[in-house]
Amino acid sequence: MSKPNRKRYVASQVRQQYAEAVGGEDIEIEGPDGTVFTMPHPLFAPADWKAKVDDAEDDEDLARAMLGDEQYEKYVATGGDPSDVNFVRMAAMEDMKGALKKGRPTRS
């Protein structure tokens, strides 16, 4: 419960507000054949996901790090271009900047 002077944030509520502002904790990517793939939104991604993404050396490594091995293989098999996965991530980051500029989550 928050204090009457509104100086306390409730972590779960702040997280929920950020998730709502950026469209959720996951990003969906539609492949060339209509198959939908998911990856964590960079704002909510776990540390190991971020480390794998940071360690990637090329578009294929980056797409594999973002989608995971199983989804990556399916994505490529459907004709997906690994570089497009990074474009989606960059678009999500730009959308996030715009959404967060409109107003930050409020205190509860």
Short mmCIF file of C-alpha atoms in Angstrom, two decimals:
data_model
loop_
_atom_site.label_atom_id
_atom_site.label_comp_id
_atom_site.label_asym_id
_atom_site.label_seq_id
_atom_site.Cartn_x
_atom_site.Cartn_y
_atom_site.Cartn_z
CA MET A 1 0.00 0.00 0.00
CA SER A 2 1.29 3.46 -0.74
CA LYS A 3 1.86 6.30 1.68
CA PRO A 4 -0.57 9.26 1.70
CA ASN A 5 2.19 11.61 0.46
CA ARG A 6 2.59 9.41 -2.62
CA LYS A 7 6.36 8.96 -2.24
CA ARG A 8 6.29 5.19 -2.52
CA TYR A 9 6.19 3.28 -5.79
CA VAL A 10 4.62 -0.14 -5.99
CA ALA A 11 7.04 -2.05 -8.20
CA SER A 12 4.47 -4.38 -9.72
CA GLN A 13 2.22 -1.46 -10.64
CA VAL A 14 5.06 0.51 -12.20
CA ARG A 15 6.10 -2.54 -14.24
CA GLN A 16 2.50 -2.99 -15.41
CA GLN A 17 2.26 0.67 -16.39
CA TYR A 18 5.46 0.46 -18.43
CA ALA A 19 4.25 -2.74 -20.08
CA GLU A 20 0.99 -1.05 -21.02
CA ALA A 21 2.86 1.99 -22.34
CA VAL A 22 5.05 -0.06 -24.69
CA GLY A 23 2.44 -2.64 -25.70
CA GLY A 24 3.40 -5.54 -23.46
CA GLU A 25 6.38 -7.42 -22.13
CA ASP A 26 6.84 -9.39 -25.35
CA ILE A 27 7.22 -8.44 -28.99
CA GLU A 28 5.47 -10.42 -31.71
CA ILE A 29 7.10 -10.80 -35.12
CA GLU A 30 5.11 -12.08 -38.08
CA GLY A 31 7.24 -14.17 -40.42
CA PRO A 32 6.91 -14.27 -44.22
CA ASP A 33 4.38 -17.10 -44.08
CA GLY A 34 2.27 -15.52 -41.32
CA THR A 35 3.76 -17.54 -38.47
CA VAL A 36 4.08 -15.43 -35.32
CA PHE A 37 7.29 -15.49 -33.31
CA THR A 38 7.91 -13.84 -29.96
CA MET A 39 10.80 -12.37 -28.08
CA PRO A 40 11.01 -10.33 -24.90
CA HIS A 41 10.63 -6.60 -25.19
CA PRO A 42 14.15 -5.24 -24.54
CA LEU A 43 12.80 -3.23 -21.60
CA PHE A 44 11.63 -6.44 -19.90
CA ALA A 45 14.19 -8.95 -21.18
CA PRO A 46 16.04 -11.09 -18.66
CA ALA A 47 19.76 -10.50 -18.11
CA ASP A 48 20.82 -13.68 -19.95
CA TRP A 49 18.84 -12.62 -23.05
CA LYS A 50 20.48 -9.20 -22.99
CA ALA A 51 23.94 -10.76 -22.59
CA LYS A 52 23.39 -13.07 -25.59
CA VAL A 53 22.16 -10.14 -27.69
CA ASP A 54 25.15 -8.03 -26.65
CA ASP A 55 27.56 -10.88 -27.50
CA ALA A 56 26.11 -11.48 -30.97
CA GLU A 57 28.62 -10.90 -33.75
CA ASP A 58 26.38 -10.78 -36.82
CA ASP A 59 22.71 -10.68 -37.86
CA GLU A 60 22.32 -14.45 -37.62
CA ASP A 61 23.79 -14.57 -34.09
CA LEU A 62 21.64 -11.61 -33.11
CA ALA A 63 18.41 -13.12 -34.45
CA ARG A 64 19.22 -16.45 -32.79
CA ALA A 65 19.90 -14.69 -29.48
CA MET A 66 16.64 -12.74 -29.67
CA LEU A 67 14.37 -15.58 -30.81
CA GLY A 68 16.11 -18.56 -29.22
CA ASP A 69 17.40 -21.55 -31.17
CA GLU A 70 14.06 -23.25 -31.81
CA GLN A 71 12.18 -20.18 -33.01
CA TYR A 72 15.19 -18.99 -35.00
CA GLU A 73 15.31 -22.25 -36.97
CA LYS A 74 11.57 -22.04 -37.68
CA TYR A 75 11.85 -18.37 -38.64
CA VAL A 76 14.60 -19.05 -41.17
CA ALA A 77 12.77 -22.13 -42.47
CA THR A 78 9.73 -19.94 -43.25
CA GLY A 79 11.95 -17.63 -45.31
CA GLY A 80 12.62 -15.06 -42.60
CA ASP A 81 15.66 -12.83 -42.95
CA PRO A 82 17.71 -12.69 -39.73
CA SER A 83 18.45 -8.98 -40.19
CA ASP A 84 14.72 -8.22 -40.10
CA VAL A 85 14.55 -9.44 -36.49
CA ASN A 86 16.96 -6.68 -35.49
CA PHE A 87 14.90 -4.15 -37.43
CA VAL A 88 11.88 -5.21 -35.39
CA ARG A 89 13.87 -4.78 -32.17
CA MET A 90 15.00 -1.30 -33.26
CA ALA A 91 11.41 -0.37 -34.16
CA ALA A 92 10.22 -1.53 -30.75
CA MET A 93 12.91 0.57 -29.08
CA GLU A 94 11.84 3.64 -31.08
CA ASP A 95 8.18 3.02 -30.25
CA MET A 96 9.18 2.69 -26.59
CA LYS A 97 10.94 6.06 -26.63
CA GLY A 98 7.85 7.69 -28.10
CA ALA A 99 5.49 6.02 -25.65
CA LEU A 100 7.58 6.94 -22.64
CA LYS A 101 8.00 10.57 -23.74
CA LYS A 102 4.23 10.97 -23.58
CA GLY A 103 4.37 10.47 -19.84
CA ARG A 104 6.05 8.28 -17.34
CA PRO A 105 4.16 5.82 -15.19
CA THR A 106 2.51 7.45 -12.23
CA ARG A 107 3.07 6.79 -8.57
CA SER A 108 0.33 4.86 -6.89
#
